[in-house]
mmCIF file of C-alpha atoms in Angstrom:
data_model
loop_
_atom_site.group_PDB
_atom_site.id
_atom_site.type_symbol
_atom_site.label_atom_id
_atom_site.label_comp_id
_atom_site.label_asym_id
_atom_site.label_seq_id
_atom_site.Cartn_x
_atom_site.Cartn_y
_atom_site.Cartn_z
ATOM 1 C CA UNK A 1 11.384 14.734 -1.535
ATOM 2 C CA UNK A 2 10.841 13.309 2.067
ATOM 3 C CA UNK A 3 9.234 10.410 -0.340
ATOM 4 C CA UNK A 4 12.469 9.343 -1.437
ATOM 5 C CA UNK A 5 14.656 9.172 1.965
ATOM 6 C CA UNK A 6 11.211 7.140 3.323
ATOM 7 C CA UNK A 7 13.234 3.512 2.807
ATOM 8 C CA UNK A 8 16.075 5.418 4.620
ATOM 9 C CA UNK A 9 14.129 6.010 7.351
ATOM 10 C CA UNK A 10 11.928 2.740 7.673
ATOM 11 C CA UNK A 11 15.296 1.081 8.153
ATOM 12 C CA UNK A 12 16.760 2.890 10.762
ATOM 13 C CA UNK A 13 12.898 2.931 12.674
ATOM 14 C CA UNK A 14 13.009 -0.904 11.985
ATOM 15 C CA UNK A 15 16.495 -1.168 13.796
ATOM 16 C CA UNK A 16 15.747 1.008 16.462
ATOM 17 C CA UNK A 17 12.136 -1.291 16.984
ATOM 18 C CA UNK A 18 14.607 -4.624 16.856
ATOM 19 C CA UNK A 19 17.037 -3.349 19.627
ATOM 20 C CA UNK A 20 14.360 -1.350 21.679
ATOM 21 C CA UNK A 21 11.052 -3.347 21.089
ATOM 22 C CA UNK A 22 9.423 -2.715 24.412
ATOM 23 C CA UNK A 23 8.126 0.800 24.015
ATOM 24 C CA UNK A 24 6.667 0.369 20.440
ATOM 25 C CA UNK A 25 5.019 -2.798 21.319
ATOM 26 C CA UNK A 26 2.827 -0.568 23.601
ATOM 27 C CA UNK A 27 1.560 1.187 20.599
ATOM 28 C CA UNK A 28 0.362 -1.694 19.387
ATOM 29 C CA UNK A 29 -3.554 -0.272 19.252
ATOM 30 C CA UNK A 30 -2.265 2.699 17.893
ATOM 31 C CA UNK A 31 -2.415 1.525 14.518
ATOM 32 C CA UNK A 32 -5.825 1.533 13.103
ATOM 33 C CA UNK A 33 -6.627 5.312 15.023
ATOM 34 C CA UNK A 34 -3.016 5.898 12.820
ATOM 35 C CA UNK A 35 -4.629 4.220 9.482
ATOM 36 C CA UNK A 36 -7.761 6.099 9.711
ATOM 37 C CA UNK A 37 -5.910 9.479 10.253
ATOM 38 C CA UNK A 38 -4.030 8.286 6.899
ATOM 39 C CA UNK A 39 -7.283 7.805 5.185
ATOM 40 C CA UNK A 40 -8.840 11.060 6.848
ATOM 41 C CA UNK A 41 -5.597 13.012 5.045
ATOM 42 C CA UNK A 42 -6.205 11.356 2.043
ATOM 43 C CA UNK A 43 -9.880 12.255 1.251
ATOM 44 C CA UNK A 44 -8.794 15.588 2.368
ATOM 45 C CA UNK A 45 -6.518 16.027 -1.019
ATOM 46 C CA UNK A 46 -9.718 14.665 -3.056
ATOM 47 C CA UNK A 47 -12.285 16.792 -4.592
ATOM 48 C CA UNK A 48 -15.646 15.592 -6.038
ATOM 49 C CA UNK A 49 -14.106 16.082 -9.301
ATOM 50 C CA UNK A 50 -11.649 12.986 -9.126
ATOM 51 C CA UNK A 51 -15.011 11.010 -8.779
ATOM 52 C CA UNK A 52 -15.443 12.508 -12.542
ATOM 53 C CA UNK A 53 -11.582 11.459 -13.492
ATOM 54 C CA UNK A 54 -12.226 8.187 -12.424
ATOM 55 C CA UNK A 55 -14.875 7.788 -15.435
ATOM 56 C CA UNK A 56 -12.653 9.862 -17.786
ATOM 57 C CA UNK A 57 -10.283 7.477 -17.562
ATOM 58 C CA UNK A 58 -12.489 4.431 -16.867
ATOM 59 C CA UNK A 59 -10.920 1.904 -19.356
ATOM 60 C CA UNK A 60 -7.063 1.882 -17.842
ATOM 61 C CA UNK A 61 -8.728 2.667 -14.447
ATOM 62 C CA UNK A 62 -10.769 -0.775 -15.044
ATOM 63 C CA UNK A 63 -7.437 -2.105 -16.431
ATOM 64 C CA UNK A 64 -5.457 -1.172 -13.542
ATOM 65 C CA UNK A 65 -7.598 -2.234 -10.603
ATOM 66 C CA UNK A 66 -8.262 -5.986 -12.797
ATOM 67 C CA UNK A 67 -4.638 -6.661 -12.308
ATOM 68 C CA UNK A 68 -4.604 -5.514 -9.258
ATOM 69 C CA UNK A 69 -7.429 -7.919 -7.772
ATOM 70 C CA UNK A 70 -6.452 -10.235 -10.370
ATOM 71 C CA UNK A 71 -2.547 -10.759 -10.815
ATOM 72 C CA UNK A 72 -1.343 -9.191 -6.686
ATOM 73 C CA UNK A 73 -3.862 -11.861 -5.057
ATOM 74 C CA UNK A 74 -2.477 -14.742 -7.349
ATOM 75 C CA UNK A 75 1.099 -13.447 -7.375
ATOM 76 C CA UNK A 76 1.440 -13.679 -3.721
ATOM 77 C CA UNK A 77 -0.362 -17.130 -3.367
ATOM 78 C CA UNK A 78 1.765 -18.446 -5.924
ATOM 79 C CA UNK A 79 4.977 -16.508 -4.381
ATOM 80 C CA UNK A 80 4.149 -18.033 -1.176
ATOM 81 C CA UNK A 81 4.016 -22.173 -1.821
ATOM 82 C CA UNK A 82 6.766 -21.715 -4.236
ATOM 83 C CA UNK A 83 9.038 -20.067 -1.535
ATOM 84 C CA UNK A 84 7.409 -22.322 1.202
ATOM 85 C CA UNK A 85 6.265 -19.629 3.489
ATOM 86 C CA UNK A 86 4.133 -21.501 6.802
ATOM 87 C CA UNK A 87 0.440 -20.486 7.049
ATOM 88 C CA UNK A 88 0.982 -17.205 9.091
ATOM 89 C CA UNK A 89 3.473 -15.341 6.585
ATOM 90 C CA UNK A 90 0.985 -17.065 3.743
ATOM 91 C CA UNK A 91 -1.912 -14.775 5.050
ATOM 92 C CA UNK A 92 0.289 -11.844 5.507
ATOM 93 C CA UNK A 93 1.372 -12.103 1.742
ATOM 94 C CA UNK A 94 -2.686 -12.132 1.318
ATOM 95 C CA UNK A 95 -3.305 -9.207 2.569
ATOM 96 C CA UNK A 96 -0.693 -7.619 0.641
ATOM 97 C CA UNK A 97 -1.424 -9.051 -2.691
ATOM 98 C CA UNK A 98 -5.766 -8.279 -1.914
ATOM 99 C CA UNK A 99 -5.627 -4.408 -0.998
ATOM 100 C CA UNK A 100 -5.652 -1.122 -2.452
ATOM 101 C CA UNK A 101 -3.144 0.621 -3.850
ATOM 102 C CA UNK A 102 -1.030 2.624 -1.480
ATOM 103 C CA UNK A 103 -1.248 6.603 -1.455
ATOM 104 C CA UNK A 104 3.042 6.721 -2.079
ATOM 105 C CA UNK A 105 2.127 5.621 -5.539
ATOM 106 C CA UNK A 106 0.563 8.817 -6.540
ATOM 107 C CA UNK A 107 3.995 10.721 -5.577
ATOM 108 C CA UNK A 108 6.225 8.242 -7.380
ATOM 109 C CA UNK A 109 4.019 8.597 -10.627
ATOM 110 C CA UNK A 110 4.848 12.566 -10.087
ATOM 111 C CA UNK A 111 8.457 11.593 -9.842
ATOM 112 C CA UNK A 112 8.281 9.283 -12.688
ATOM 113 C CA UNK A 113 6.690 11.966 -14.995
ATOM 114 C CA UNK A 114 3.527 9.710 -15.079
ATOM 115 C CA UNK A 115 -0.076 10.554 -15.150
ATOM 116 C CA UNK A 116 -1.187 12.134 -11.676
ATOM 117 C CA UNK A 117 -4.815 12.348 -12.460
ATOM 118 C CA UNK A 118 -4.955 8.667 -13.823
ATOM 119 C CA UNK A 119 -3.091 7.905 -10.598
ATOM 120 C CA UNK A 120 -4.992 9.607 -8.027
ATOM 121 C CA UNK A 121 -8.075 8.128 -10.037
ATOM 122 C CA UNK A 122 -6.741 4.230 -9.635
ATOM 123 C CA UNK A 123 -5.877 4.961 -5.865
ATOM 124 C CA UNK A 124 -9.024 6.181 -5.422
ATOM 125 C CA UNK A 125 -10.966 3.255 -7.177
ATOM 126 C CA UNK A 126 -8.691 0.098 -5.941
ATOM 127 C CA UNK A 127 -9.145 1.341 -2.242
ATOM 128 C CA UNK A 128 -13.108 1.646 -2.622
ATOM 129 C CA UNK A 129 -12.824 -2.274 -4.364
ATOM 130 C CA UNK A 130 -11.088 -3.357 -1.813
ATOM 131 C CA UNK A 131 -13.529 -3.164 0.653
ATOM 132 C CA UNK A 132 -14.853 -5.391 -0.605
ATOM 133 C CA UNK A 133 -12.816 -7.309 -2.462
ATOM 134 C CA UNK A 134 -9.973 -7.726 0.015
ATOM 135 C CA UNK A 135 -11.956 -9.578 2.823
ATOM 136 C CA UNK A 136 -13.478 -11.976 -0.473
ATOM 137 C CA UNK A 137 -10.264 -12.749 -1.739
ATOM 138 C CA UNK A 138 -8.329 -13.978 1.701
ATOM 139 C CA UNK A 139 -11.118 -15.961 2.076
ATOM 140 C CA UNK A 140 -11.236 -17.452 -1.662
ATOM 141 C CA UNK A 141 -7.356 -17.768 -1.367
ATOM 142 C CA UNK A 142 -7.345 -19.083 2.258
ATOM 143 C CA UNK A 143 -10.699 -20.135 3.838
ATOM 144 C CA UNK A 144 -9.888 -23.550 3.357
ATOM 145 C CA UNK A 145 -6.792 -23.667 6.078
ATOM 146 C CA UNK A 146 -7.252 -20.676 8.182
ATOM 147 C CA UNK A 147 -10.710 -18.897 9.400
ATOM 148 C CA UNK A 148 -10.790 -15.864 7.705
ATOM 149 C CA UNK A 149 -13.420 -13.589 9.448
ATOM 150 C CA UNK A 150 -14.485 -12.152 6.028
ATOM 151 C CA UNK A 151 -18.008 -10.431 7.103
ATOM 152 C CA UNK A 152 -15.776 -8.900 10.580
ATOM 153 C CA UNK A 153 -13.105 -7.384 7.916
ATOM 154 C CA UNK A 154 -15.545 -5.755 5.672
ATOM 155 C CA UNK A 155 -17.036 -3.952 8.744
ATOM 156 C CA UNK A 156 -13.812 -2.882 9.361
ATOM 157 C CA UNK A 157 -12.515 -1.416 6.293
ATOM 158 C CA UNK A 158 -16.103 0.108 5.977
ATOM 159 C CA UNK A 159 -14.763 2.191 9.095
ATOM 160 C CA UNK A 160 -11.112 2.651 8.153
ATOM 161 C CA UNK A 161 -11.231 3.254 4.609
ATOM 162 C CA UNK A 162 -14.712 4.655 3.361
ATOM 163 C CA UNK A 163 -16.023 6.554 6.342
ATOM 164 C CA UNK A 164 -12.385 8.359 7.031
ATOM 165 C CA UNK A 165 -12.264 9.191 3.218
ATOM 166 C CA UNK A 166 -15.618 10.296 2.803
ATOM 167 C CA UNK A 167 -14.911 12.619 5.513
ATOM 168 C CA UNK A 168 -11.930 13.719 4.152
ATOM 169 C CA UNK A 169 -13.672 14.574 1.123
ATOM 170 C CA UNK A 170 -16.633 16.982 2.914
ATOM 171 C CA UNK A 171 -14.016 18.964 4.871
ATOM 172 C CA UNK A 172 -12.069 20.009 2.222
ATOM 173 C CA UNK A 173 -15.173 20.785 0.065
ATOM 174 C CA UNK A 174 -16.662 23.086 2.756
ATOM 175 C CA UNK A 175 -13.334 24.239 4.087
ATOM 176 C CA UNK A 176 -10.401 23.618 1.097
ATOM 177 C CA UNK A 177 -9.181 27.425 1.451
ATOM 178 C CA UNK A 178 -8.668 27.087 5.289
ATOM 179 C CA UNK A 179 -7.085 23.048 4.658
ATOM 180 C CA UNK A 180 -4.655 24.175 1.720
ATOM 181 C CA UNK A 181 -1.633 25.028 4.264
ATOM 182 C CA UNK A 182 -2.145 22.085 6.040
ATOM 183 C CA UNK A 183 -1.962 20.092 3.304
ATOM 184 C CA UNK A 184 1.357 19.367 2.745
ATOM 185 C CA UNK A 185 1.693 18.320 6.660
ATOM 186 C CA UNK A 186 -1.089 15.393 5.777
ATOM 187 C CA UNK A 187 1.344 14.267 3.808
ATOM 188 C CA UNK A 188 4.194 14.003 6.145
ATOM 189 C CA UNK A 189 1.500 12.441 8.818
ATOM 190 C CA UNK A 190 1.111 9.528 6.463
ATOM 191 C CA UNK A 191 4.546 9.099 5.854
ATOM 192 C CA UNK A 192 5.446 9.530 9.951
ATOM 193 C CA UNK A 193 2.407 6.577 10.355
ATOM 194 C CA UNK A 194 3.794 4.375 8.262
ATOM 195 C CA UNK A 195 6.985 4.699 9.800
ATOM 196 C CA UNK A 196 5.534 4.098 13.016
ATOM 197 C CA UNK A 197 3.811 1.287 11.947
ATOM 198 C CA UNK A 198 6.529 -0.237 10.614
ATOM 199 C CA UNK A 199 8.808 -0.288 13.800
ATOM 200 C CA UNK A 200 5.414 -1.572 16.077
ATOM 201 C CA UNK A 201 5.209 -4.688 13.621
ATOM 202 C CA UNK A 202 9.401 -5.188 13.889
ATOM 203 C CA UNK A 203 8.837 -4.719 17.381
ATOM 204 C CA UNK A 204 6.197 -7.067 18.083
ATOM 205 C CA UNK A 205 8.425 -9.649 15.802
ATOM 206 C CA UNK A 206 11.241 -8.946 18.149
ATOM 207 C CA UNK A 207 11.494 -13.053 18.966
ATOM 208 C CA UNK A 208 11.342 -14.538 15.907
ATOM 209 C CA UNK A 209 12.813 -11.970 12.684
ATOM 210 C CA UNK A 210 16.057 -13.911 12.828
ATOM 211 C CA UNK A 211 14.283 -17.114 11.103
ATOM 212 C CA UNK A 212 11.584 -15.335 9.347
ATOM 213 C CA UNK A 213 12.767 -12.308 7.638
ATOM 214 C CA UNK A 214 14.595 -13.251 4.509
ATOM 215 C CA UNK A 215 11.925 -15.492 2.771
ATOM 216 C CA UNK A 216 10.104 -12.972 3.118
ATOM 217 C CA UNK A 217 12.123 -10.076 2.086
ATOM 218 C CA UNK A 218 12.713 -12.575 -1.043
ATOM 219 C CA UNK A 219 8.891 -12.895 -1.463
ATOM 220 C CA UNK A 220 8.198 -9.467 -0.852
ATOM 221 C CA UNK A 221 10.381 -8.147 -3.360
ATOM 222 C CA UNK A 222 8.769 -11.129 -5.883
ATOM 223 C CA UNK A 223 5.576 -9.624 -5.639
ATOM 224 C CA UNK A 224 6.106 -6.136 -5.988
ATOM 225 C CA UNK A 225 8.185 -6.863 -9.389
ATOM 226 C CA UNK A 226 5.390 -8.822 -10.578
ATOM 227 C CA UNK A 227 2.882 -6.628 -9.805
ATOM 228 C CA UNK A 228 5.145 -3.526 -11.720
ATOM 229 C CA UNK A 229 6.111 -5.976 -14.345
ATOM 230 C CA UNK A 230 2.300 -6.906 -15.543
ATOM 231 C CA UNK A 231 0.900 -3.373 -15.197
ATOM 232 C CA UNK A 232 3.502 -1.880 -17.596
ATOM 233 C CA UNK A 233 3.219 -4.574 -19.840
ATOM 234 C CA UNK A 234 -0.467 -5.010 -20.293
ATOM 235 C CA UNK A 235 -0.546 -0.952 -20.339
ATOM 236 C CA UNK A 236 1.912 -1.115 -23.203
ATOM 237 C CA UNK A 237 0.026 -4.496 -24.926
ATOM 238 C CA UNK A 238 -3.121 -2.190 -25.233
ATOM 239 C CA UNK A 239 -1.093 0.517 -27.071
ATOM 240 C CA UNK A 240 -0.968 2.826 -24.080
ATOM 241 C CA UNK A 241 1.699 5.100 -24.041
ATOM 242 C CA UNK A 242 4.857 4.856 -21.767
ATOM 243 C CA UNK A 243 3.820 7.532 -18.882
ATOM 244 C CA UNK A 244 0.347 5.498 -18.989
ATOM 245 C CA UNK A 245 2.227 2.259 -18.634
ATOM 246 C CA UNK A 246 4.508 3.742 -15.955
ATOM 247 C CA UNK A 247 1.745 5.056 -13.889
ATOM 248 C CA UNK A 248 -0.037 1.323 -14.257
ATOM 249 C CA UNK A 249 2.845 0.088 -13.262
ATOM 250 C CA UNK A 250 3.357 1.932 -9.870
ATOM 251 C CA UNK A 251 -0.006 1.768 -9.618
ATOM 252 C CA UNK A 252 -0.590 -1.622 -9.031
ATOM 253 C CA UNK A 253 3.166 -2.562 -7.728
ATOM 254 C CA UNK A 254 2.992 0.280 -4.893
ATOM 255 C CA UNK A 255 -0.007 -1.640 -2.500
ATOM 256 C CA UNK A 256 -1.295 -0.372 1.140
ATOM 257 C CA UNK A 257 0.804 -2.289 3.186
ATOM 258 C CA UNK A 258 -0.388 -0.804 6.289
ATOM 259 C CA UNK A 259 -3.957 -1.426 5.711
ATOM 260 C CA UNK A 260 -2.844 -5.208 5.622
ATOM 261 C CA UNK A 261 -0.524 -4.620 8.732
ATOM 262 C CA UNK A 262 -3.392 -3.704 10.981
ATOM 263 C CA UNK A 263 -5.964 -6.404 9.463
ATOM 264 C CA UNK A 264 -3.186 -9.051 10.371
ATOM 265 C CA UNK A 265 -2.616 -7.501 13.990
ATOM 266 C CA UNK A 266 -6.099 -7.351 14.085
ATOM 267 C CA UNK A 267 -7.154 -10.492 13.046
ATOM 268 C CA UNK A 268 -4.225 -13.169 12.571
ATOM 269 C CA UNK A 269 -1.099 -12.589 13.958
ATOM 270 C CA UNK A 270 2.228 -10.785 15.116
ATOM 271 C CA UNK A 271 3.848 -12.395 12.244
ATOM 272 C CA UNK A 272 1.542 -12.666 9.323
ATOM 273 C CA UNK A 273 1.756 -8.585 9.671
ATOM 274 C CA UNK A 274 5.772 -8.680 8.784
ATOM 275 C CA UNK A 275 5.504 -9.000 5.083
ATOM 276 C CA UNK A 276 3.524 -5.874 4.976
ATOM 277 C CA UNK A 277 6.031 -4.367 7.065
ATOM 278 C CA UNK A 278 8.429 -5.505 4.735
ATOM 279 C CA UNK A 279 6.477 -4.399 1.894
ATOM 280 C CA UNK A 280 6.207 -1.130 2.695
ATOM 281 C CA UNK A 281 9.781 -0.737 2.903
ATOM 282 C CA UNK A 282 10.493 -2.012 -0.167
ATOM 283 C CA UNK A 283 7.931 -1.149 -2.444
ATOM 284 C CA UNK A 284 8.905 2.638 -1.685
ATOM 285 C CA UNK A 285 12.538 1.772 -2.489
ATOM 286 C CA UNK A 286 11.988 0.045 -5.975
ATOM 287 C CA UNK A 287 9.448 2.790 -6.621
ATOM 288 C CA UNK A 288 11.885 5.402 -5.870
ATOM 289 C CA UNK A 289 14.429 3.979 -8.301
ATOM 290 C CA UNK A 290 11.534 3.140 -10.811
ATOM 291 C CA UNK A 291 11.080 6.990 -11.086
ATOM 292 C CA UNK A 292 14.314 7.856 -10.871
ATOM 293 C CA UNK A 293 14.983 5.656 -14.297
ATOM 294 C CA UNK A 294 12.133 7.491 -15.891
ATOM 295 C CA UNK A 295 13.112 10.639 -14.892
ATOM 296 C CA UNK A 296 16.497 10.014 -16.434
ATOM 297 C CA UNK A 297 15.339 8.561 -19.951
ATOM 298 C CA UNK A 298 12.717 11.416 -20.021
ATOM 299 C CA UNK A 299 15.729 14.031 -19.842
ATOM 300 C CA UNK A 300 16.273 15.900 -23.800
#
């Protein structure tokens, strides 16, 4: 699966950005039009049914998306001081640890042999929280140092996340037979975005990634272990089964980086947008290798 070259490719994108920054840094607005295409692709693979999933399953759901707005947020605070990260990586760590969970995780938990429906259901339900939720906690975490324009941010993901998903969601209910062969290429849009994404942030980095990058590689990788680590063990405390824990687990690990890349370009800084670069890198790595361990003990 394209999925599973996609840490591969964010490499070689991220080189090409370091040597040849010019050109993406004058896609630098292109990101949120790219984010709400994501989002638009996204609610276009939903159907009013996965509204109903979501209450199926509404225990682990509300499980799931507690650690994620509970443990991420925290995680990354904690990650940060302890690793010393200055104020502007801080915030991008924020962002990271405070948003949704990011669509990938829904194709790793197919690779891991984990629950699709739960997965699809969490995604769903951590990216509607964290409209609100994500603007509340960078503020709870880091009004005190650094103006965070919470009421600004909640517009925005109002218009990037809801609206785009909503729409999503009416076109394939009036027009799913016509948007079933595009479907697959919504997927490789989101993956191509990200990509994109990724090398604009690298790019725009260009002067400093020497001094900055491997604290935050270090934290980056930190907090995505964490966030794997609690889900599957608080899955497992509760006496859910392993592909329940494993889908937790990817769940709340796997966030959307790219959400926090453009509220950092947006509203912070050049820099504070690298760990979710970073992030999104890695988080598709260790959730590629996640699966493929699954995958292996699940073999007869």
């Amino acid at each position: 699966m394209a999925i599973l070259l996609f840490p591969v490719w964010a490499v070689l994108v991220s080189l090409l950005a370091y040597l040849y920054p010019e050109p993406f840094i004058q896609l630098k607005s292109w990101i949120v039009p790219l984010l709400v295409m994501v989002m638009l692709g996204m609610g276009i693979t939903l159907k009013w049914g996965d509204v109903g999933r979501v209450i199926a399953f509404r225990n682990i759901v509300g499980l799931g998306v507690a650690i994620q707005f509970i443990v991420m947020p925290l995680a990354a605070w904690l990650i940060s001081l302890l690793l010393g990260l200055n104020s502007e990586l801080m915030t991008g760590m924020m962002l990271v640890g405070a948003t949704a969970g990011g669509t990938a995780s829904n194709v790793m938990t197919y690779l891991a042999k984990g629950d699709v429906a739960l997965s699809v259901s969490m995604t769903m339900m951590s990216t509607l929280v964290a409209v609100v939720m994500l603007p509340v906690l960078t503020w709870l975490y880091l009004g005190q140092d650094i103006d965070v324009p919470a009421a600004s941010m909640l517009t925005m993901l109002i218009k990037v996340i809801l609206l785009p998903i909503a729409a999503g969601m009416l076109l394939n209910h009036f027009f799913s037979a016509r948007l079933s062969a595009l479907t697959p290429w919504f997927s490789r849009f989101s993956v191509t975005a990200i990509l994109l994404i990724i090398a604009i942030v690298v790019a725009l980095n260009n002067h400093n990634l020497n001094n900055l990058v491997w604290p935050v590689v270090i934290a980056v990788m930190l907090h995505n272990l964490t966030g794997m680590a609690c889900g599957y063990w608080a899955a497992r405390k509760l006496n859910y089964d392993t592909v329940v824990a494993r889908t937790v687990a990817i769940e709340v690990g796997m966030q959307n980086s790219g959400l926090s890349v453009a509220l950092a370009l947006k509203y912070f800084s050049a820099a504070s947008a690298l760990p979710g670069a970073l992030f999104s890198i890695w988080h598709n790595l260790s959730g590629a290798l996640f699966a493929s361990y699954w995958q292996k003990k699940d073999k007869p």
